[in-house]
Coordinates of C-alpha atoms in Angstrom, one line a residue:
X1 CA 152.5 100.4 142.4
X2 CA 151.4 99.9 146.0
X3 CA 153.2 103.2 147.1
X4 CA 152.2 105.4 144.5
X5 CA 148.2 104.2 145.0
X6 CA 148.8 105.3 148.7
X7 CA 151.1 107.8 148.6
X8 CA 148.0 109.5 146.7
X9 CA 145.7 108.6 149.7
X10 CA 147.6 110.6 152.3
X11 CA 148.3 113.9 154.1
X12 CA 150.1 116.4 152.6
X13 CA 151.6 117.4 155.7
X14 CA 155.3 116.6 155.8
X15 CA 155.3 114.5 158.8
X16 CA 152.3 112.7 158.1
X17 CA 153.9 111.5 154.7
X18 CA 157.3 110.4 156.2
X19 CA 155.3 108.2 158.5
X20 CA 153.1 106.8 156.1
X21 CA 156.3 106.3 153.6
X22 CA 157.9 103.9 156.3
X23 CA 155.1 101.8 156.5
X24 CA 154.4 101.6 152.7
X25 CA 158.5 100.6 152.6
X26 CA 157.7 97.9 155.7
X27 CA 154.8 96.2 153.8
X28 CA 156.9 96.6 150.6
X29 CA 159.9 94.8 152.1
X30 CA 157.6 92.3 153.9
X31 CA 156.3 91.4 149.8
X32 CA 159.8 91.3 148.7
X33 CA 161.1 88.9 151.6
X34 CA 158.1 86.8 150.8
X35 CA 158.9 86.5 147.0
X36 CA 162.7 86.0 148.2
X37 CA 161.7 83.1 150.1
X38 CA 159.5 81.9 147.5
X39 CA 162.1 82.1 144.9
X40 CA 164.8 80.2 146.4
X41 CA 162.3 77.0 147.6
X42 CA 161.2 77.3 143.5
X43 CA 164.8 78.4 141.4
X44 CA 167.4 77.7 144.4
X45 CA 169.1 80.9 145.9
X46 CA 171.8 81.6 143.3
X47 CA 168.8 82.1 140.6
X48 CA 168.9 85.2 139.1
X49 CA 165.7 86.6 140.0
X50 CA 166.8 85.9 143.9
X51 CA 169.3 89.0 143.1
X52 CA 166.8 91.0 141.0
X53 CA 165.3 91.0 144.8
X54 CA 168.1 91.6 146.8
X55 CA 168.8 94.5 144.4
X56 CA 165.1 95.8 144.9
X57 CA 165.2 95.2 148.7
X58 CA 168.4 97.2 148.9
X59 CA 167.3 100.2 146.9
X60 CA 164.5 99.8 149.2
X61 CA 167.0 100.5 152.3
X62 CA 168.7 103.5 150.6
X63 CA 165.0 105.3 150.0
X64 CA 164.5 104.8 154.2
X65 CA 168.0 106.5 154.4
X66 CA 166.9 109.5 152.3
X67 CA 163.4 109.6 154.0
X68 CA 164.5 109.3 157.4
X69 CA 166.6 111.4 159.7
X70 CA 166.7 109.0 162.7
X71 CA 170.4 108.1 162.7
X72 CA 169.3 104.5 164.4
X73 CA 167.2 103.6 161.2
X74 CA 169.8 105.0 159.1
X75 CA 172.4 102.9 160.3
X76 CA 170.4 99.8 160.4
X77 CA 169.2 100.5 156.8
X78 CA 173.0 101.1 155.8
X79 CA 174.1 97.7 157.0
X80 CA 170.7 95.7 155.2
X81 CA 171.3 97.4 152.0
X82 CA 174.8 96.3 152.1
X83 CA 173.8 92.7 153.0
X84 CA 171.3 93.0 149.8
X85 CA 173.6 94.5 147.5
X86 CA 176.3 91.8 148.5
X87 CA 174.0 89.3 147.8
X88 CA 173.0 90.4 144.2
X89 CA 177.0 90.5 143.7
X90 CA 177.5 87.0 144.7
X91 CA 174.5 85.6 143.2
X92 CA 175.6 87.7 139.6
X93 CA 179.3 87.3 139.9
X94 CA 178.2 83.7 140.1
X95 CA 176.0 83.6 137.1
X96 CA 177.5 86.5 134.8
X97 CA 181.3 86.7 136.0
X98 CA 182.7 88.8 138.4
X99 CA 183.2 92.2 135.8
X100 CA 179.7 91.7 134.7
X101 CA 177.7 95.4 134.7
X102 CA 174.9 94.1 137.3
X103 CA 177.7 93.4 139.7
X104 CA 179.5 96.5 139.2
X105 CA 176.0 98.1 139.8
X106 CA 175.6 96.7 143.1
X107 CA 178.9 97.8 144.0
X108 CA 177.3 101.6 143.0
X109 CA 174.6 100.9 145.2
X110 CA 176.6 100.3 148.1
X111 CA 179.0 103.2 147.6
X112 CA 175.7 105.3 147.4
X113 CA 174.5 104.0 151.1
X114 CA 177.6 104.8 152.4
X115 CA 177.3 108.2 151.0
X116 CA 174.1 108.7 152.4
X117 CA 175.5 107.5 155.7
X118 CA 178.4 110.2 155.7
X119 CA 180.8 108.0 155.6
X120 CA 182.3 109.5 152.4
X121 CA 185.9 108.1 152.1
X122 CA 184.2 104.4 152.4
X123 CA 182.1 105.5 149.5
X124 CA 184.8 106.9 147.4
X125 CA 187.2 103.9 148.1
X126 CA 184.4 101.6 147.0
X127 CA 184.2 104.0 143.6
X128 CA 187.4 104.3 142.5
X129 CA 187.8 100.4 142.9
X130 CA 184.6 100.1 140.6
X131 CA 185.7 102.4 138.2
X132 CA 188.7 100.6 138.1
X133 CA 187.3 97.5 137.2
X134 CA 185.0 99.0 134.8
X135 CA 188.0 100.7 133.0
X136 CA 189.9 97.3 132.6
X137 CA 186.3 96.1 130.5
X138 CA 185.3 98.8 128.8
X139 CA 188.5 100.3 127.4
X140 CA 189.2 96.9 125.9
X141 CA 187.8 96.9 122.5
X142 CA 185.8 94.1 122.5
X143 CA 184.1 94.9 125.3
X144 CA 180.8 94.8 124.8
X145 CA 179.4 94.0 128.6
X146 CA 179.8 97.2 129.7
X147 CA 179.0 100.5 127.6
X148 CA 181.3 103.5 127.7
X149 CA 178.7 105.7 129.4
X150 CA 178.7 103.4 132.6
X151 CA 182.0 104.3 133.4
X152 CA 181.5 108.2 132.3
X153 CA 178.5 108.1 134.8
X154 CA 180.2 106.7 137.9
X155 CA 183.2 109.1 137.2
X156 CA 180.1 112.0 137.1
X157 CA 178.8 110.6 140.0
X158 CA 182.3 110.6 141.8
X159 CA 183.0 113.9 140.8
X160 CA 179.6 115.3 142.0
X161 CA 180.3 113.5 145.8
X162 CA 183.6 114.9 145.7
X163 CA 182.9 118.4 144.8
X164 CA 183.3 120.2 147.7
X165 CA 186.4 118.2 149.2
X166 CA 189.3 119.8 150.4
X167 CA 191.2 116.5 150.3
X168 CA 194.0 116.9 147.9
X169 CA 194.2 113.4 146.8
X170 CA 190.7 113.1 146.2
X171 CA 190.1 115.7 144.0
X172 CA 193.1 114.7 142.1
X173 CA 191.8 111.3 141.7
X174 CA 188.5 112.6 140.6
X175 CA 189.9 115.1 138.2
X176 CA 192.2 112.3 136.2
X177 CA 188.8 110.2 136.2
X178 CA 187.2 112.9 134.8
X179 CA 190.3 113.7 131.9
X180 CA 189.4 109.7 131.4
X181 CA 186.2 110.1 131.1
X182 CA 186.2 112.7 128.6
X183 CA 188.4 111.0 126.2
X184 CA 186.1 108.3 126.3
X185 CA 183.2 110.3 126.0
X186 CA 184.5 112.3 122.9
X187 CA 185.8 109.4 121.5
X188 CA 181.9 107.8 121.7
X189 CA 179.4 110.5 121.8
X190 CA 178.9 113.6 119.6
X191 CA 180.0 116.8 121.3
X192 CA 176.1 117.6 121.7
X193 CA 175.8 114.6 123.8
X194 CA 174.7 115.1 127.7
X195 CA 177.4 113.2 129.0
X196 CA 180.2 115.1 126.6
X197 CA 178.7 118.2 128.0
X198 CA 178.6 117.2 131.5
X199 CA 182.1 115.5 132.3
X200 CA 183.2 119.1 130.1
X201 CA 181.4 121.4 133.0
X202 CA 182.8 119.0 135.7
X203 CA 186.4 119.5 134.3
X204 CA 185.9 123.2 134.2
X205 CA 184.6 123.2 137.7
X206 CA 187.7 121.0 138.7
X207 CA 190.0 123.3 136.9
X208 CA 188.8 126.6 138.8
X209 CA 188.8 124.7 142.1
X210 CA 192.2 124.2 141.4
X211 CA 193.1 127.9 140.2
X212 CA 193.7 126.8 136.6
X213 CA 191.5 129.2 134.8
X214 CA 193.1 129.1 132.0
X215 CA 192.0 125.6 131.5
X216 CA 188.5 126.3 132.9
X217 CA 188.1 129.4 130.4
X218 CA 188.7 126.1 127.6
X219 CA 186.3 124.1 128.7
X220 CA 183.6 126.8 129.2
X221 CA 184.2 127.9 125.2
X222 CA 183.8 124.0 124.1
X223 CA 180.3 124.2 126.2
X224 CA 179.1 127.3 125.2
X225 CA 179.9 126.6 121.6
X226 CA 177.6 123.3 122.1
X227 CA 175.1 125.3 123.9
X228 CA 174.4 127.6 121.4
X229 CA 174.0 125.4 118.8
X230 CA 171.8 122.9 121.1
X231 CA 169.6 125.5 122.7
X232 CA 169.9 128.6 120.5
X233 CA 172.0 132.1 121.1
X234 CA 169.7 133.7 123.9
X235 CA 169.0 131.4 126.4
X236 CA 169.1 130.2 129.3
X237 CA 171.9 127.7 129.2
X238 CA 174.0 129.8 127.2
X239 CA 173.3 133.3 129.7
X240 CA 174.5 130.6 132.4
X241 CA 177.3 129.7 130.8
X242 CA 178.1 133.0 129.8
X243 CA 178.5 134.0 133.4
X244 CA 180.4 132.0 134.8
X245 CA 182.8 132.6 131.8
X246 CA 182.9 136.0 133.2
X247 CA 183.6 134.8 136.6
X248 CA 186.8 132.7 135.0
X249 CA 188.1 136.1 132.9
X250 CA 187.5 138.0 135.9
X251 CA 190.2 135.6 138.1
X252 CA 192.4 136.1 135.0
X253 CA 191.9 139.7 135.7
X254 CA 190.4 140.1 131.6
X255 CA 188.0 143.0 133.0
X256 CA 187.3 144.2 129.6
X257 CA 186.5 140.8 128.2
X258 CA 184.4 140.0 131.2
X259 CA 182.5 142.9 130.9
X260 CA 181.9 142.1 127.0
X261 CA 180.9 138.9 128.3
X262 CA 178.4 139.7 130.8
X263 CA 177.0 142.3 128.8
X264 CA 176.0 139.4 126.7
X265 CA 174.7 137.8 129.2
X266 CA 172.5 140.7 130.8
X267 CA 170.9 141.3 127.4
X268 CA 170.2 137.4 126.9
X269 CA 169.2 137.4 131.1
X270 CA 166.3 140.0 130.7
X271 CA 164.9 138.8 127.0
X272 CA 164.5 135.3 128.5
X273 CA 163.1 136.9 131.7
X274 CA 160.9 138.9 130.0
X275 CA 158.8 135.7 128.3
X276 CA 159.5 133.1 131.1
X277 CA 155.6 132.4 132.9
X278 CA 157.2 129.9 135.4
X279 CA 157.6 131.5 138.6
X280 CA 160.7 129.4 139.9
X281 CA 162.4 129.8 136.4
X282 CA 161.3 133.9 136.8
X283 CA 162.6 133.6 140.4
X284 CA 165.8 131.7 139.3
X285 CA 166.6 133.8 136.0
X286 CA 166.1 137.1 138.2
X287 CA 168.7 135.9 140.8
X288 CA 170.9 135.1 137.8
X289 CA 170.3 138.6 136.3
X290 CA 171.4 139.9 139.8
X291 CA 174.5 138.3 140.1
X292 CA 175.6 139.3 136.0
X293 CA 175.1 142.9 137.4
X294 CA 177.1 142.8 140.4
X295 CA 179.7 141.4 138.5
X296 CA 179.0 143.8 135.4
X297 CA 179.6 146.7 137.9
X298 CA 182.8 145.3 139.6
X299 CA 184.0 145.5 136.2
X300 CA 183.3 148.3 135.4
X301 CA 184.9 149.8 138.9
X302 CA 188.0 147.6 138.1
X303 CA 188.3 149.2 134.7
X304 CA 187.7 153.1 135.7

């Protein structure tokens, strides 16, 4: 509350707010290590709202890291939201048992500082042990501690970090989480659901990473069969979708189909265009419309 009352009061002027955003975050943490202190003279420092801070003075930490380019601050903000975070995992491990969801969390948190840090194979190491531990709890099935979609979203979450990799291992590692994660998901969640929808696309993306387009063309068809009946035959999702099914034919060298395909998607491009008023969406949707034609017209060269 007291950042968004002064966030309001100043400049708009990109430097101006990053200053002003560090000391809102000073006086915010100087609150926080007050009520710390306070707590543990009252409740004793294993109490359970003494890790509610911790977890708050942490997240604190990781918004200095995304705010703040100065590679001094973000390495001293690294190591203090790890402190926090490894206090809210002792104090909860203490108080709910060491697989308990808000100490599985704080593990996230900490593999997310180190992310922001660049140090990407620390954070990866620290999610694959997570989502290890999660997996022993919630594929039992009396687990009731931790819900199926906490485990689908670190896997999201590890797949997104890991996207770009060229390290072998860790996209394999990320693509049998993912497989994991969709059986789980399918198993819980309609097809319809977001997180069905999303570990699909991820495993689609994985699959043309790794040249299987076969696979990837699979995946695209269970998405765009969702898509139409979530969102309707001509739109947006579904053009989207529609094009980068063109892009998977095309790498099976299906010229004809892709160009079936992407006329589809140039028809359903320019009505959506035509009664879009948002000028990103108009700006986004016109890029879109570009690319479908470039592609439309290597087609069509491929095929004469």
């Amino acid at each position: 509350a007291l950042i968004a009352r002064q966030r309001e009061q100043l400049d708009d002027e990109e430097e101006c707010w990053s200053d002003g955003l560090n000391i809102m975050q000073q006086e915010v943490l100087s609150l926080l290590d007050a009520a710390l202190n306070q707590n543990r003279r009252g409740y004793g420092e294993k109490d359970l709202r003494c890790a509610r801070l911790h977890e708050l003075m942490a997240m604190i930490y990781v918004s200095r890291m995304q705010n703040n380019k100065d590679a001094g601050i973000s390495g001293e903000s690294l190591e203090l939201a790890k402190e926090h975070y490894e206090q809210a995992k002792a104090i909860h491990a203490n108080r709910l048992g060491e697989h308990s969801r808000p100490v599985l969390e704080s593990s996230v948190g900490i593999a997310q500082a180190e992310m922001l840090a660049g140090r990407e194979q620390e954070a990866v190491k620290i999610m694959v042990e997570t989502l290890q531990s999660v997996e022993e709890t919630v594929m039992e099935a009396s687990a009731t501690e931790v819900e199926p979609w906490f485990f689908i979203d670190i896997v999201l979450r590890l797949s997104h970090w890991t996207a770009s990799s060229d390290n072998t291992a860790t996209n394999d590692l990320a693509t049998q989480m993912l497989v994991k994660a969709h059986a789980l998901a399918t198993k819980n969640y309609k097809a319809s659901d977001r997180r069905v929808v999303d570990v699909t696309r991820d495993l689609a993306l994985r699959a043309v990473k790794a040249g299987e387009y076969a696979k990837a063309r699979r995946y695209l068809a269970d998405i765009l069969e969702v898509e139409r009946q979530v969102h309707g035959q001509y739109s947006a999702p579904v053009c989207r979708t529609l094009n980068a099914l063109a892009s998977v034919l095309i790498a099976l060298e299906h010229m004809e189909d892709a160009s079936a395909v992407l006329s589809k998607a140039k028809l359903i491009a320019e009505g959506v265009l035509s009664s879009e008023r948002s000028p990103s969406r108009r700006e986004s949707l016109t890029e879109l419309l570009r690319i479908i034609e470039g592609k439309l017209a290597f087609c069509e060269g491929a095929e004469s």
